[in-house]
Amino acid sequence: MSDENEDDIVLSDLADDDLVEQMFDDLYDGLADEIREGTEILLGRGWDPKRVLDDALVGGMNIVGKDFRDGILFVPEVLLAANSMKSGMAILRPLLAATGAEPVGKMVIGTVKGDIHDIGKNLVGMMMEGAGFEVIDLGINTDAETYIAALHKERPDILGMSALLTTTMPYMKVVIDAMTEQGIRDDFIVMVGGAPLNEEFGNVIGADAYCRDAATAVEVAKSLVSLRRAS
Ligand code: B1M
């Protein structure tokens, strides 16, 4: 996707369509300054913030997500792309809040108690933000009380839990059981992920979905949220 003559390209000289195409490339290449500049140019041309988000940033991140899922891009590249997306999001977020544009949905996510692995969780969070979700990140080593307090406070559509250790993955069931005991299990979609998990484990602990990677998490989240809102 890189353009060898990238240094020669003046973003403000490009027509809207070409600029968006260039932003796809810049996002793919993890160029945060260019994404910030492109975002500002489009806003300056009268694009509304939601259109910039959907057409330029989310569109570009979808390409990154697909190539990550297909093994063409790897973790470092995706983190860079996600980071440049965040630089555009930082400009758009207050404008979106001001225009009252509804996020696609809201997710609370955290790595479970006893586990400090957070690279995968962060990727999921960033890709979800890239898809238009509001994401509340509880960090690592998250106990059931902290998850549940966040569910009460934030009222998200989705609870996402991550675990990378065979010794910590059973804690996901502890959280789901605590939700059931409090009578709030069915108020939320529960999605789980992490390298040692699989679909069967997700079913056994009573999650709504196991997601093998960040791109899948975004697809599953979109579909479960729209199903729930339709019903
Ligand atoms: Co750790 N570690 N580690 N480690 N570490 C593993 C997981 C391990 C498999 C390595 C090995 O032995 N081969 C092994 C676990 C073995 C097991 O349980 N069977 C292991 C171990 C043993 C440990 C320690 C115990 C080592 C020690 O101290 N003796 C220790 C544990 C500390 C603790 O948590 N209490 C430990 C520590 C660490 C570091 C701190 C050094 C570092 C973590 C740094 C960090 O995260 N900030 C680390 C790392 C980097 C790894 C490996 C090498 C890489 C993990 C990673 O980031 N992968 C890992 C080996 C491996 O997996 N190859 C290993 C990249 C990431 C993008 O993938 O996290 O799977 P992943 O996330 C994916 C999907 O799983 C999914 O989407 C993500 C993106 O596509 N996903 C979700 C993840 N969470 C999701 C949540 C969702 C949806 C999808 O919610 C909706």
PDB file of C-alpha atoms and ligand atoms in Angstrom:
ATOM      1  CA  MET A   1       0.000   0.000   0.000  1.00  0.00           C
ATOM      2  CA  SER A   2       2.948   2.389   0.510  1.00  0.00           C
ATOM      3  CA  ASP A   3       3.525   5.010  -2.113  1.00  0.00           C
ATOM      4  CA  GLU A   4       7.187   5.546  -2.878  1.00  0.00           C
ATOM      5  CA  ASN A   5       6.513   9.199  -3.637  1.00  0.00           C
ATOM      6  CA  GLU A   6       4.673   9.732  -0.386  1.00  0.00           C
ATOM      7  CA  ASP A   7       6.954  12.638   0.578  1.00  0.00           C
ATOM      8  CA  ASP A   8       5.866  14.496  -2.573  1.00  0.00           C
ATOM      9  CA  ILE A   9       2.154  14.227  -1.917  1.00  0.00           C
ATOM     10  CA  VAL A  10       0.540  17.394  -0.614  1.00  0.00           C
ATOM     11  CA  LEU A  11      -2.656  16.189   1.028  1.00  0.00           C
ATOM     12  CA  SER A  12      -4.412  19.520   0.712  1.00  0.00           C
ATOM     13  CA  ASP A  13      -3.930  19.436  -3.092  1.00  0.00           C
ATOM     14  CA  LEU A  14      -5.892  16.187  -3.451  1.00  0.00           C
ATOM     15  CA  ALA A  15      -9.546  16.027  -4.426  1.00  0.00           C
ATOM     16  CA  ASP A  16     -11.793  14.481  -1.754  1.00  0.00           C
ATOM     17  CA  ASP A  17     -11.852  10.949  -3.225  1.00  0.00           C
ATOM     18  CA  ASP A  18      -8.090  10.897  -3.761  1.00  0.00           C
ATOM     19  CA  LEU A  19      -7.502  12.257  -0.286  1.00  0.00           C
ATOM     20  CA  VAL A  20      -9.625   9.488   1.248  1.00  0.00           C
ATOM     21  CA  GLU A  21      -7.730   6.872  -0.798  1.00  0.00           C
ATOM     22  CA  GLN A  22      -4.465   8.413   0.398  1.00  0.00           C
ATOM     23  CA  MET A  23      -5.706   8.306   3.995  1.00  0.00           C
ATOM     24  CA  PHE A  24      -6.454   4.578   3.575  1.00  0.00           C
ATOM     25  CA  ASP A  25      -2.803   4.137   2.561  1.00  0.00           C
ATOM     26  CA  ASP A  26      -1.536   6.355   5.374  1.00  0.00           C
ATOM     27  CA  LEU A  27      -3.616   4.502   7.948  1.00  0.00           C
ATOM     28  CA  TYR A  28      -2.337   1.203   6.613  1.00  0.00           C
ATOM     29  CA  ASP A  29       1.209   2.550   6.927  1.00  0.00           C
ATOM     30  CA  GLY A  30       0.584   3.855  10.448  1.00  0.00           C
ATOM     31  CA  LEU A  31       1.254   7.520   9.623  1.00  0.00           C
ATOM     32  CA  ALA A  32      -0.443   9.353  12.491  1.00  0.00           C
ATOM     33  CA  ASP A  33       0.545  12.899  11.433  1.00  0.00           C
ATOM     34  CA  GLU A  34      -0.891  12.387   7.947  1.00  0.00           C
ATOM     35  CA  ILE A  35      -4.131  10.973   9.348  1.00  0.00           C
ATOM     36  CA  ARG A  36      -4.450  13.963  11.666  1.00  0.00           C
ATOM     37  CA  GLU A  37      -3.828  16.320   8.724  1.00  0.00           C
ATOM     38  CA  GLY A  38      -6.228  14.489   6.390  1.00  0.00           C
ATOM     39  CA  THR A  39      -8.936  14.543   9.055  1.00  0.00           C
ATOM     40  CA  GLU A  40      -8.526  18.281   9.508  1.00  0.00           C
ATOM     41  CA  ILE A  41      -8.576  18.918   5.743  1.00  0.00           C
ATOM     42  CA  LEU A  42     -11.833  16.989   5.267  1.00  0.00           C
ATOM     43  CA  LEU A  43     -13.455  18.804   8.193  1.00  0.00           C
ATOM     44  CA  GLY A  44     -12.232  22.094   6.722  1.00  0.00           C
ATOM     45  CA  ARG A  45     -13.943  21.188   3.448  1.00  0.00           C
ATOM     46  CA  GLY A  46     -17.244  20.892   5.251  1.00  0.00           C
ATOM     47  CA  TRP A  47     -17.414  17.110   5.755  1.00  0.00           C
ATOM     48  CA  ASP A  48     -19.362  16.307   8.864  1.00  0.00           C
ATOM     49  CA  PRO A  49     -17.395  14.422  11.536  1.00  0.00           C
ATOM     50  CA  LYS A  50     -19.454  11.229  11.166  1.00  0.00           C
ATOM     51  CA  ARG A  51     -18.697  11.101   7.431  1.00  0.00           C
ATOM     52  CA  VAL A  52     -14.967  11.572   8.081  1.00  0.00           C
ATOM     53  CA  LEU A  53     -15.129   8.777  10.671  1.00  0.00           C
ATOM     54  CA  ASP A  54     -17.075   6.348   8.480  1.00  0.00           C
ATOM     55  CA  ASP A  55     -15.659   7.037   5.036  1.00  0.00           C
ATOM     56  CA  ALA A  56     -12.017   7.832   5.818  1.00  0.00           C
ATOM     57  CA  LEU A  57     -11.018   6.305   9.172  1.00  0.00           C
ATOM     58  CA  VAL A  58     -13.310   3.284   9.575  1.00  0.00           C
ATOM     59  CA  GLY A  59     -13.012   2.547   5.853  1.00  0.00           C
ATOM     60  CA  GLY A  60      -9.220   2.487   6.162  1.00  0.00           C
ATOM     61  CA  MET A  61      -9.291   0.454   9.350  1.00  0.00           C
ATOM     62  CA  ASN A  62     -11.541  -2.140   7.690  1.00  0.00           C
ATOM     63  CA  ILE A  63      -8.780  -2.796   5.163  1.00  0.00           C
ATOM     64  CA  VAL A  64      -6.259  -3.139   8.001  1.00  0.00           C
ATOM     65  CA  GLY A  65      -8.615  -5.488   9.878  1.00  0.00           C
ATOM     66  CA  LYS A  66      -9.079  -7.738   6.853  1.00  0.00           C
ATOM     67  CA  ASP A  67      -5.363  -7.971   6.135  1.00  0.00           C
ATOM     68  CA  PHE A  68      -4.683  -8.678   9.822  1.00  0.00           C
ATOM     69  CA  ARG A  69      -7.251 -11.478   9.811  1.00  0.00           C
ATOM     70  CA  ASP A  70      -5.735 -12.898   6.615  1.00  0.00           C
ATOM     71  CA  GLY A  71      -2.208 -12.886   8.024  1.00  0.00           C
ATOM     72  CA  ILE A  72      -0.933 -10.137   5.659  1.00  0.00           C
ATOM     73  CA  LEU A  73      -0.402  -7.632   8.474  1.00  0.00           C
ATOM     74  CA  PHE A  74       0.990  -8.462  11.903  1.00  0.00           C
ATOM     75  CA  VAL A  75       0.585  -7.086  15.417  1.00  0.00           C
ATOM     76  CA  PRO A  76       3.172  -4.240  15.206  1.00  0.00           C
ATOM     77  CA  GLU A  77       1.663  -2.886  11.967  1.00  0.00           C
ATOM     78  CA  VAL A  78      -1.874  -3.113  13.345  1.00  0.00           C
ATOM     79  CA  LEU A  79      -0.883  -1.304  16.529  1.00  0.00           C
ATOM     80  CA  LEU A  80       0.659   1.481  14.424  1.00  0.00           C
ATOM     81  CA  ALA A  81      -2.434   1.679  12.210  1.00  0.00           C
ATOM     82  CA  ALA A  82      -4.693   1.703  15.268  1.00  0.00           C
ATOM     83  CA  ASN A  83      -2.557   4.421  16.783  1.00  0.00           C
ATOM     84  CA  SER A  84      -2.847   6.615  13.696  1.00  0.00           C
ATOM     85  CA  MET A  85      -6.577   6.008  13.648  1.00  0.00           C
ATOM     86  CA  LYS A  86      -6.634   7.244  17.248  1.00  0.00           C
ATOM     87  CA  SER A  87      -4.935  10.489  16.195  1.00  0.00           C
ATOM     88  CA  GLY A  88      -7.834  11.164  13.811  1.00  0.00           C
ATOM     89  CA  MET A  89     -10.368  10.005  16.399  1.00  0.00           C
ATOM     90  CA  ALA A  90      -8.934  12.457  18.942  1.00  0.00           C
ATOM     91  CA  ILE A  91      -9.940  15.319  16.612  1.00  0.00           C
ATOM     92  CA  LEU A  92     -13.347  13.835  15.807  1.00  0.00           C
ATOM     93  CA  ARG A  93     -14.411  12.622  19.249  1.00  0.00           C
ATOM     94  CA  PRO A  94     -15.392  16.035  20.732  1.00  0.00           C
ATOM     95  CA  LEU A  95     -17.103  17.030  17.461  1.00  0.00           C
ATOM     96  CA  LEU A  96     -19.064  13.782  17.356  1.00  0.00           C
ATOM     97  CA  ALA A  97     -20.109  14.255  20.961  1.00  0.00           C
ATOM     98  CA  ALA A  98     -21.248  17.795  20.133  1.00  0.00           C
ATOM     99  CA  THR A  99     -23.324  16.668  17.130  1.00  0.00           C
ATOM    100  CA  GLY A 100     -24.842  13.879  19.228  1.00  0.00           C
ATOM    101  CA  ALA A 101     -23.888  11.177  16.687  1.00  0.00           C
ATOM    102  CA  GLU A 102     -24.790   7.860  18.259  1.00  0.00           C
ATOM    103  CA  PRO A 103     -21.937   5.373  18.692  1.00  0.00           C
ATOM    104  CA  VAL A 104     -22.621   1.983  17.102  1.00  0.00           C
ATOM    105  CA  GLY A 105     -22.657   0.555  20.612  1.00  0.00           C
ATOM    106  CA  LYS A 106     -20.713   0.540  23.855  1.00  0.00           C
ATOM    107  CA  MET A 107     -18.320  -2.064  25.229  1.00  0.00           C
ATOM    108  CA  VAL A 108     -16.624  -2.516  28.577  1.00  0.00           C
ATOM    109  CA  ILE A 109     -13.496  -4.639  28.182  1.00  0.00           C
ATOM    110  CA  GLY A 110     -10.758  -5.903  30.474  1.00  0.00           C
ATOM    111  CA  THR A 111      -8.190  -8.647  30.943  1.00  0.00           C
ATOM    112  CA  VAL A 112      -9.299 -10.962  33.741  1.00  0.00           C
ATOM    113  CA  LYS A 113      -7.932 -11.207  37.256  1.00  0.00           C
ATOM    114  CA  GLY A 114      -4.442 -12.699  37.539  1.00  0.00           C
ATOM    115  CA  ASP A 115      -3.574 -11.897  33.925  1.00  0.00           C
ATOM    116  CA  ILE A 116      -1.475  -8.973  32.729  1.00  0.00           C
ATOM    117  CA  HIS A 117      -1.450  -9.697  28.975  1.00  0.00           C
ATOM    118  CA  ASP A 118      -3.060  -6.721  27.275  1.00  0.00           C
ATOM    119  CA  ILE A 119      -1.811  -6.496  23.684  1.00  0.00           C
ATOM    120  CA  GLY A 120      -4.718  -8.511  22.281  1.00  0.00           C
ATOM    121  CA  LYS A 121      -7.271  -6.721  24.462  1.00  0.00           C
ATOM    122  CA  ASN A 122      -5.901  -3.342  23.347  1.00  0.00           C
ATOM    123  CA  LEU A 123      -6.121  -4.398  19.717  1.00  0.00           C
ATOM    124  CA  VAL A 124      -9.714  -5.479  20.165  1.00  0.00           C
ATOM    125  CA  GLY A 125     -10.529  -2.187  21.885  1.00  0.00           C
ATOM    126  CA  MET A 126      -8.899  -0.145  19.149  1.00  0.00           C
ATOM    127  CA  MET A 127     -10.570  -2.078  16.349  1.00  0.00           C
ATOM    128  CA  MET A 128     -13.925  -1.699  18.119  1.00  0.00           C
ATOM    129  CA  GLU A 129     -13.359   2.055  18.401  1.00  0.00           C
ATOM    130  CA  GLY A 130     -12.400   2.040  14.758  1.00  0.00           C
ATOM    131  CA  ALA A 131     -15.751   0.465  13.972  1.00  0.00           C
ATOM    132  CA  GLY A 132     -17.572   3.250  15.831  1.00  0.00           C
ATOM    133  CA  PHE A 133     -18.058   1.637  19.257  1.00  0.00           C
ATOM    134  CA  GLU A 134     -17.433   3.506  22.489  1.00  0.00           C
ATOM    135  CA  VAL A 135     -14.947   1.433  24.483  1.00  0.00           C
ATOM    136  CA  ILE A 136     -14.373   1.588  28.233  1.00  0.00           C
ATOM    137  CA  ASP A 137     -11.107  -0.207  28.978  1.00  0.00           C
ATOM    138  CA  LEU A 138     -10.766  -1.539  32.529  1.00  0.00           C
ATOM    139  CA  GLY A 139      -7.138  -2.578  31.946  1.00  0.00           C
ATOM    140  CA  ILE A 140      -5.528  -5.765  33.226  1.00  0.00           C
ATOM    141  CA  ASN A 141      -6.006  -7.976  36.288  1.00  0.00           C
ATOM    142  CA  THR A 142      -9.714  -7.128  36.463  1.00  0.00           C
ATOM    143  CA  ASP A 143     -11.756  -8.787  39.201  1.00  0.00           C
ATOM    144  CA  ALA A 144     -15.478  -9.596  39.063  1.00  0.00           C
ATOM    145  CA  GLU A 145     -16.383  -6.685  41.339  1.00  0.00           C
ATOM    146  CA  THR A 146     -14.658  -4.222  39.003  1.00  0.00           C
ATOM    147  CA  TYR A 147     -16.367  -5.644  35.895  1.00  0.00           C
ATOM    148  CA  ILE A 148     -19.764  -5.555  37.576  1.00  0.00           C
ATOM    149  CA  ALA A 149     -19.313  -2.040  38.953  1.00  0.00           C
ATOM    150  CA  ALA A 150     -18.435  -0.903  35.411  1.00  0.00           C
ATOM    151  CA  LEU A 151     -21.522  -2.626  33.983  1.00  0.00           C
ATOM    152  CA  HIS A 152     -23.738  -0.761  36.456  1.00  0.00           C
ATOM    153  CA  LYS A 153     -21.979   2.547  35.842  1.00  0.00           C
ATOM    154  CA  GLU A 154     -21.512   2.422  32.075  1.00  0.00           C
ATOM    155  CA  ARG A 155     -24.548   0.338  30.984  1.00  0.00           C
ATOM    156  CA  PRO A 156     -22.689  -0.964  27.902  1.00  0.00           C
ATOM    157  CA  ASP A 157     -24.170  -3.248  25.249  1.00  0.00           C
ATOM    158  CA  ILE A 158     -21.239  -5.629  25.583  1.00  0.00           C
ATOM    159  CA  LEU A 159     -18.923  -6.989  28.243  1.00  0.00           C
ATOM    160  CA  GLY A 160     -15.649  -8.175  26.680  1.00  0.00           C
ATOM    161  CA  MET A 161     -13.155 -10.299  28.611  1.00  0.00           C
ATOM    162  CA  SER A 162      -9.661 -11.327  27.579  1.00  0.00           C
ATOM    163  CA  ALA A 163      -7.408 -14.061  29.025  1.00  0.00           C
ATOM    164  CA  LEU A 164      -4.088 -15.399  27.755  1.00  0.00           C
ATOM    165  CA  LEU A 165      -3.311 -17.974  30.409  1.00  0.00           C
ATOM    166  CA  THR A 166      -4.894 -21.381  30.925  1.00  0.00           C
ATOM    167  CA  THR A 167      -4.804 -20.555  34.634  1.00  0.00           C
ATOM    168  CA  THR A 168      -6.787 -17.324  34.260  1.00  0.00           C
ATOM    169  CA  MET A 169      -9.342 -18.230  31.602  1.00  0.00           C
ATOM    170  CA  PRO A 170     -11.642 -20.010  34.118  1.00  0.00           C
ATOM    171  CA  TYR A 171     -12.062 -16.650  35.856  1.00  0.00           C
ATOM    172  CA  MET A 172     -14.342 -15.614  33.012  1.00  0.00           C
ATOM    173  CA  LYS A 173     -16.913 -18.058  34.373  1.00  0.00           C
ATOM    174  CA  VAL A 174     -16.545 -16.516  37.838  1.00  0.00           C
ATOM    175  CA  VAL A 175     -17.539 -13.153  36.336  1.00  0.00           C
ATOM    176  CA  ILE A 176     -20.465 -14.597  34.374  1.00  0.00           C
ATOM    177  CA  ASP A 177     -21.670 -16.509  37.461  1.00  0.00           C
ATOM    178  CA  ALA A 178     -21.486 -13.309  39.523  1.00  0.00           C
ATOM    179  CA  MET A 179     -23.583 -11.536  36.867  1.00  0.00           C
ATOM    180  CA  THR A 180     -26.121 -14.366  36.999  1.00  0.00           C
ATOM    181  CA  GLU A 181     -26.262 -14.200  40.802  1.00  0.00           C
ATOM    182  CA  GLN A 182     -27.016 -10.486  40.587  1.00  0.00           C
ATOM    183  CA  GLY A 183     -29.716 -11.107  37.978  1.00  0.00           C
ATOM    184  CA  ILE A 184     -27.966  -8.983  35.339  1.00  0.00           C
ATOM    185  CA  ARG A 185     -26.484 -11.682  33.059  1.00  0.00           C
ATOM    186  CA  ASP A 186     -29.035 -11.206  30.306  1.00  0.00           C
ATOM    187  CA  ASP A 187     -28.769  -7.437  30.356  1.00  0.00           C
ATOM    188  CA  PHE A 188     -25.458  -7.620  28.489  1.00  0.00           C
ATOM    189  CA  ILE A 189     -23.853  -9.397  25.553  1.00  0.00           C
ATOM    190  CA  VAL A 190     -20.791 -11.261  26.870  1.00  0.00           C
ATOM    191  CA  MET A 191     -17.923 -11.764  24.420  1.00  0.00           C
ATOM    192  CA  VAL A 192     -14.672 -13.527  25.318  1.00  0.00           C
ATOM    193  CA  GLY A 193     -11.338 -14.012  23.604  1.00  0.00           C
ATOM    194  CA  GLY A 194      -7.672 -14.864  24.063  1.00  0.00           C
ATOM    195  CA  ALA A 195      -5.242 -17.349  22.570  1.00  0.00           C
ATOM    196  CA  PRO A 196      -5.985 -20.367  24.825  1.00  0.00           C
ATOM    197  CA  LEU A 197      -9.789 -20.123  24.440  1.00  0.00           C
ATOM    198  CA  ASN A 198     -11.992 -21.764  21.860  1.00  0.00           C
ATOM    199  CA  GLU A 199     -15.634 -21.815  20.889  1.00  0.00           C
ATOM    200  CA  GLU A 200     -16.439 -24.777  23.115  1.00  0.00           C
ATOM    201  CA  PHE A 201     -14.978 -23.021  26.153  1.00  0.00           C
ATOM    202  CA  GLY A 202     -17.077 -19.944  25.364  1.00  0.00           C
ATOM    203  CA  ASN A 203     -20.212 -22.094  25.250  1.00  0.00           C
ATOM    204  CA  VAL A 204     -19.400 -23.982  28.446  1.00  0.00           C
ATOM    205  CA  ILE A 205     -18.894 -20.838  30.527  1.00  0.00           C
ATOM    206  CA  GLY A 206     -22.091 -19.283  29.159  1.00  0.00           C
ATOM    207  CA  ALA A 207     -20.643 -16.474  27.029  1.00  0.00           C
ATOM    208  CA  ASP A 208     -22.624 -15.223  24.030  1.00  0.00           C
ATOM    209  CA  ALA A 209     -19.613 -15.418  21.738  1.00  0.00           C
ATOM    210  CA  TYR A 210     -16.002 -16.482  21.563  1.00  0.00           C
ATOM    211  CA  CYS A 211     -13.952 -14.324  19.170  1.00  0.00           C
ATOM    212  CA  ARG A 212     -10.729 -15.696  17.772  1.00  0.00           C
ATOM    213  CA  ASP A 213      -9.338 -12.301  16.773  1.00  0.00           C
ATOM    214  CA  ALA A 214     -10.030  -8.565  16.782  1.00  0.00           C
ATOM    215  CA  ALA A 215     -11.611  -8.476  13.319  1.00  0.00           C
ATOM    216  CA  THR A 216     -14.008 -11.263  14.327  1.00  0.00           C
ATOM    217  CA  ALA A 217     -14.802  -9.409  17.562  1.00  0.00           C
ATOM    218  CA  VAL A 218     -15.884  -6.355  15.554  1.00  0.00           C
ATOM    219  CA  GLU A 219     -18.060  -8.395  13.185  1.00  0.00           C
ATOM    220  CA  VAL A 220     -19.667 -10.376  16.015  1.00  0.00           C
ATOM    221  CA  ALA A 221     -20.230  -7.237  18.120  1.00  0.00           C
ATOM    222  CA  LYS A 222     -21.958  -5.413  15.280  1.00  0.00           C
ATOM    223  CA  SER A 223     -24.220  -8.330  14.521  1.00  0.00           C
ATOM    224  CA  LEU A 224     -25.144  -9.130  18.157  1.00  0.00           C
ATOM    225  CA  VAL A 225     -25.852  -5.480  18.988  1.00  0.00           C
ATOM    226  CA  SER A 226     -28.085  -5.005  15.961  1.00  0.00           C
ATOM    227  CA  LEU A 227     -29.909  -8.283  16.695  1.00  0.00           C
ATOM    228  CA  ARG A 228     -30.503  -7.208  20.281  1.00  0.00           C
ATOM    229  CA  ARG A 229     -31.719  -3.743  19.265  1.00  0.00           C
ATOM    230  CA  ALA A 230     -34.064  -5.252  16.694  1.00  0.00           C
ATOM    231  CA  SER A 231     -35.672  -7.606  19.205  1.00  0.00           C
TER     232      SER A 231
HETATM  233 CO1  B1M B   1       3.008 -14.371  28.397  1.00  0.00          CO
HETATM  234  N1  B1M B   1       2.404 -16.197  28.098  1.00  0.00           N
HETATM  235  N2  B1M B   1       3.350 -14.787  30.273  1.00  0.00           N
HETATM  236  N3  B1M B   1       3.752 -12.587  28.488  1.00  0.00           N
HETATM  237  N4  B1M B   1       2.931 -14.321  26.516  1.00  0.00           N
HETATM  238  C1  B1M B   1       1.879 -16.514  26.778  1.00  0.00           C
HETATM  239  C2  B1M B   1       0.379 -16.306  26.734  1.00  0.00           C
HETATM  240  C3  B1M B   1       2.310 -18.038  26.633  1.00  0.00           C
HETATM  241  C4  B1M B   1       1.402 -18.830  25.682  1.00  0.00           C
HETATM  242  C5  B1M B   1       3.792 -18.121  26.232  1.00  0.00           C
HETATM  243  C6  B1M B   1       4.283 -19.556  26.153  1.00  0.00           C
HETATM  244  O1  B1M B   1       4.596 -20.144  27.136  1.00  0.00           O
HETATM  245  N5  B1M B   1       4.353 -20.103  24.968  1.00  0.00           N
HETATM  246  C7  B1M B   1       2.209 -18.531  28.125  1.00  0.00           C
HETATM  247  C8  B1M B   1       0.856 -19.063  28.561  1.00  0.00           C
HETATM  248  C9  B1M B   1       0.851 -20.565  28.720  1.00  0.00           C
HETATM  249  C10 B1M B   1      -0.472 -21.054  29.164  1.00  0.00           C
HETATM  250  O2  B1M B   1      -1.157 -20.502  29.959  1.00  0.00           O
HETATM  251  N6  B1M B   1      -0.836 -22.181  28.620  1.00  0.00           N
HETATM  252  C11 B1M B   1       2.606 -17.275  28.869  1.00  0.00           C
HETATM  253  C12 B1M B   1       3.088 -17.244  30.185  1.00  0.00           C
HETATM  254  C13 B1M B   1       3.298 -18.586  30.844  1.00  0.00           C
HETATM  255  C14 B1M B   1       3.395 -16.048  30.853  1.00  0.00           C
HETATM  256  C15 B1M B   1       3.909 -15.894  32.282  1.00  0.00           C
HETATM  257  C16 B1M B   1       3.280 -16.803  33.333  1.00  0.00           C
HETATM  258  C17 B1M B   1       5.436 -16.075  32.207  1.00  0.00           C
HETATM  259  C18 B1M B   1       6.115 -16.063  33.560  1.00  0.00           C
HETATM  260  O3  B1M B   1       6.154 -15.051  34.206  1.00  0.00           O
HETATM  261  N7  B1M B   1       6.600 -17.202  33.938  1.00  0.00           N
HETATM  262  C19 B1M B   1       3.621 -14.421  32.566  1.00  0.00           C
HETATM  263  C20 B1M B   1       2.208 -14.253  33.138  1.00  0.00           C
HETATM  264  C21 B1M B   1       2.000 -12.950  33.774  1.00  0.00           C
HETATM  265  C22 B1M B   1       0.540 -12.794  34.120  1.00  0.00           C
HETATM  266  O4  B1M B   1      -0.268 -12.510  33.244  1.00  0.00           O
HETATM  267  N8  B1M B   1       0.202 -12.968  35.378  1.00  0.00           N
HETATM  268  C23 B1M B   1       3.679 -13.846  31.206  1.00  0.00           C
HETATM  269  C24 B1M B   1       4.065 -12.526  30.924  1.00  0.00           C
HETATM  270  C25 B1M B   1       4.159 -11.981  29.663  1.00  0.00           C
HETATM  271  C26 B1M B   1       4.739 -10.616  29.346  1.00  0.00           C
HETATM  272  C27 B1M B   1       4.469  -9.584  30.444  1.00  0.00           C
HETATM  273  C28 B1M B   1       6.228 -10.771  29.180  1.00  0.00           C
HETATM  274  C29 B1M B   1       4.130 -10.319  27.945  1.00  0.00           C
HETATM  275  C30 B1M B   1       2.796  -9.573  28.017  1.00  0.00           C
HETATM  276  C31 B1M B   1       2.943  -8.103  27.646  1.00  0.00           C
HETATM  277  C32 B1M B   1       1.599  -7.456  27.488  1.00  0.00           C
HETATM  278  O5  B1M B   1       0.599  -8.043  27.125  1.00  0.00           O
HETATM  279  N9  B1M B   1       1.603  -6.162  27.760  1.00  0.00           N
HETATM  280  C33 B1M B   1       3.829 -11.720  27.449  1.00  0.00           C
HETATM  281  C34 B1M B   1       3.620 -12.039  26.083  1.00  0.00           C
HETATM  282  C35 B1M B   1       3.849 -10.917  25.081  1.00  0.00           C
HETATM  283  C36 B1M B   1       3.218 -13.322  25.669  1.00  0.00           C
HETATM  284  C37 B1M B   1       3.070 -13.883  24.238  1.00  0.00           C
HETATM  285  C38 B1M B   1       4.492 -14.088  23.738  1.00  0.00           C
HETATM  286  C39 B1M B   1       2.320 -13.029  23.247  1.00  0.00           C
HETATM  287  C40 B1M B   1       0.906 -12.634  23.664  1.00  0.00           C
HETATM  288  C41 B1M B   1       0.378 -11.581  22.703  1.00  0.00           C
HETATM  289  O6  B1M B   1       0.389 -10.403  23.005  1.00  0.00           O
HETATM  290  N10 B1M B   1      -0.056 -12.008  21.504  1.00  0.00           N
HETATM  291  C42 B1M B   1       2.291 -15.234  24.485  1.00  0.00           C
HETATM  292  C43 B1M B   1       2.667 -16.322  23.510  1.00  0.00           C
HETATM  293  C44 B1M B   1       1.734 -16.305  22.308  1.00  0.00           C
HETATM  294  O7  B1M B   1       0.552 -16.065  22.423  1.00  0.00           O
HETATM  295  N11 B1M B   1       2.305 -16.618  21.199  1.00  0.00           N
HETATM  296  C45 B1M B   1       2.454 -15.446  25.934  1.00  0.00           C
HETATM  297  C46 B1M B   1      -0.481 -11.114  20.429  1.00  0.00           C
HETATM  298  C47 B1M B   1      -1.968 -10.751  20.610  1.00  0.00           C
HETATM  299  C48 B1M B   1      -2.391  -9.811  19.496  1.00  0.00           C
HETATM  300  O8  B1M B   1      -2.719 -11.920  20.511  1.00  0.00           O
HETATM  301  O9  B1M B   1      -3.423 -11.784  22.907  1.00  0.00           O
HETATM  302  O10 B1M B   1      -4.043 -13.782  21.479  1.00  0.00           O
HETATM  303  P1  B1M B   1      -3.791 -12.355  21.596  1.00  0.00           P
HETATM  304  O11 B1M B   1      -5.115 -11.555  21.176  1.00  0.00           O
HETATM  305  C49 B1M B   1      -5.822 -11.822  19.980  1.00  0.00           C
HETATM  306  C50 B1M B   1      -6.913 -12.883  20.120  1.00  0.00           C
HETATM  307  O12 B1M B   1      -6.645 -13.839  21.107  1.00  0.00           O
HETATM  308  C51 B1M B   1      -8.172 -12.105  20.342  1.00  0.00           C
HETATM  309  O13 B1M B   1      -7.952 -10.940  19.556  1.00  0.00           O
HETATM  310  C52 B1M B   1      -6.577 -10.546  19.692  1.00  0.00           C
HETATM  311  C53 B1M B   1      -6.163  -9.825  18.440  1.00  0.00           C
HETATM  312  O14 B1M B   1      -6.424 -10.563  17.282  1.00  0.00           O
HETATM  313  N12 B1M B   1      -8.542 -11.663  21.691  1.00  0.00           N
HETATM  314  C54 B1M B   1      -9.823 -11.285  21.971  1.00  0.00           C
HETATM  315  C55 B1M B   1      -7.814 -11.463  22.793  1.00  0.00           C
HETATM  316  N13 B1M B   1      -8.542 -10.986  23.777  1.00  0.00           N
HETATM  317  C56 B1M B   1      -9.795 -10.843  23.315  1.00  0.00           C
HETATM  318  C57 B1M B   1     -10.960 -10.388  23.943  1.00  0.00           C
HETATM  319  C58 B1M B   1     -12.124 -10.363  23.206  1.00  0.00           C
HETATM  320  C59 B1M B   1     -12.155 -10.792  21.871  1.00  0.00           C
HETATM  321  C60 B1M B   1     -11.000 -11.263  21.234  1.00  0.00           C
HETATM  322  O15 B1M B   1     -13.212  -9.897  23.866  1.00  0.00           O
HETATM  323  C61 B1M B   1     -14.359  -9.684  23.235  1.00  0.00           C
END
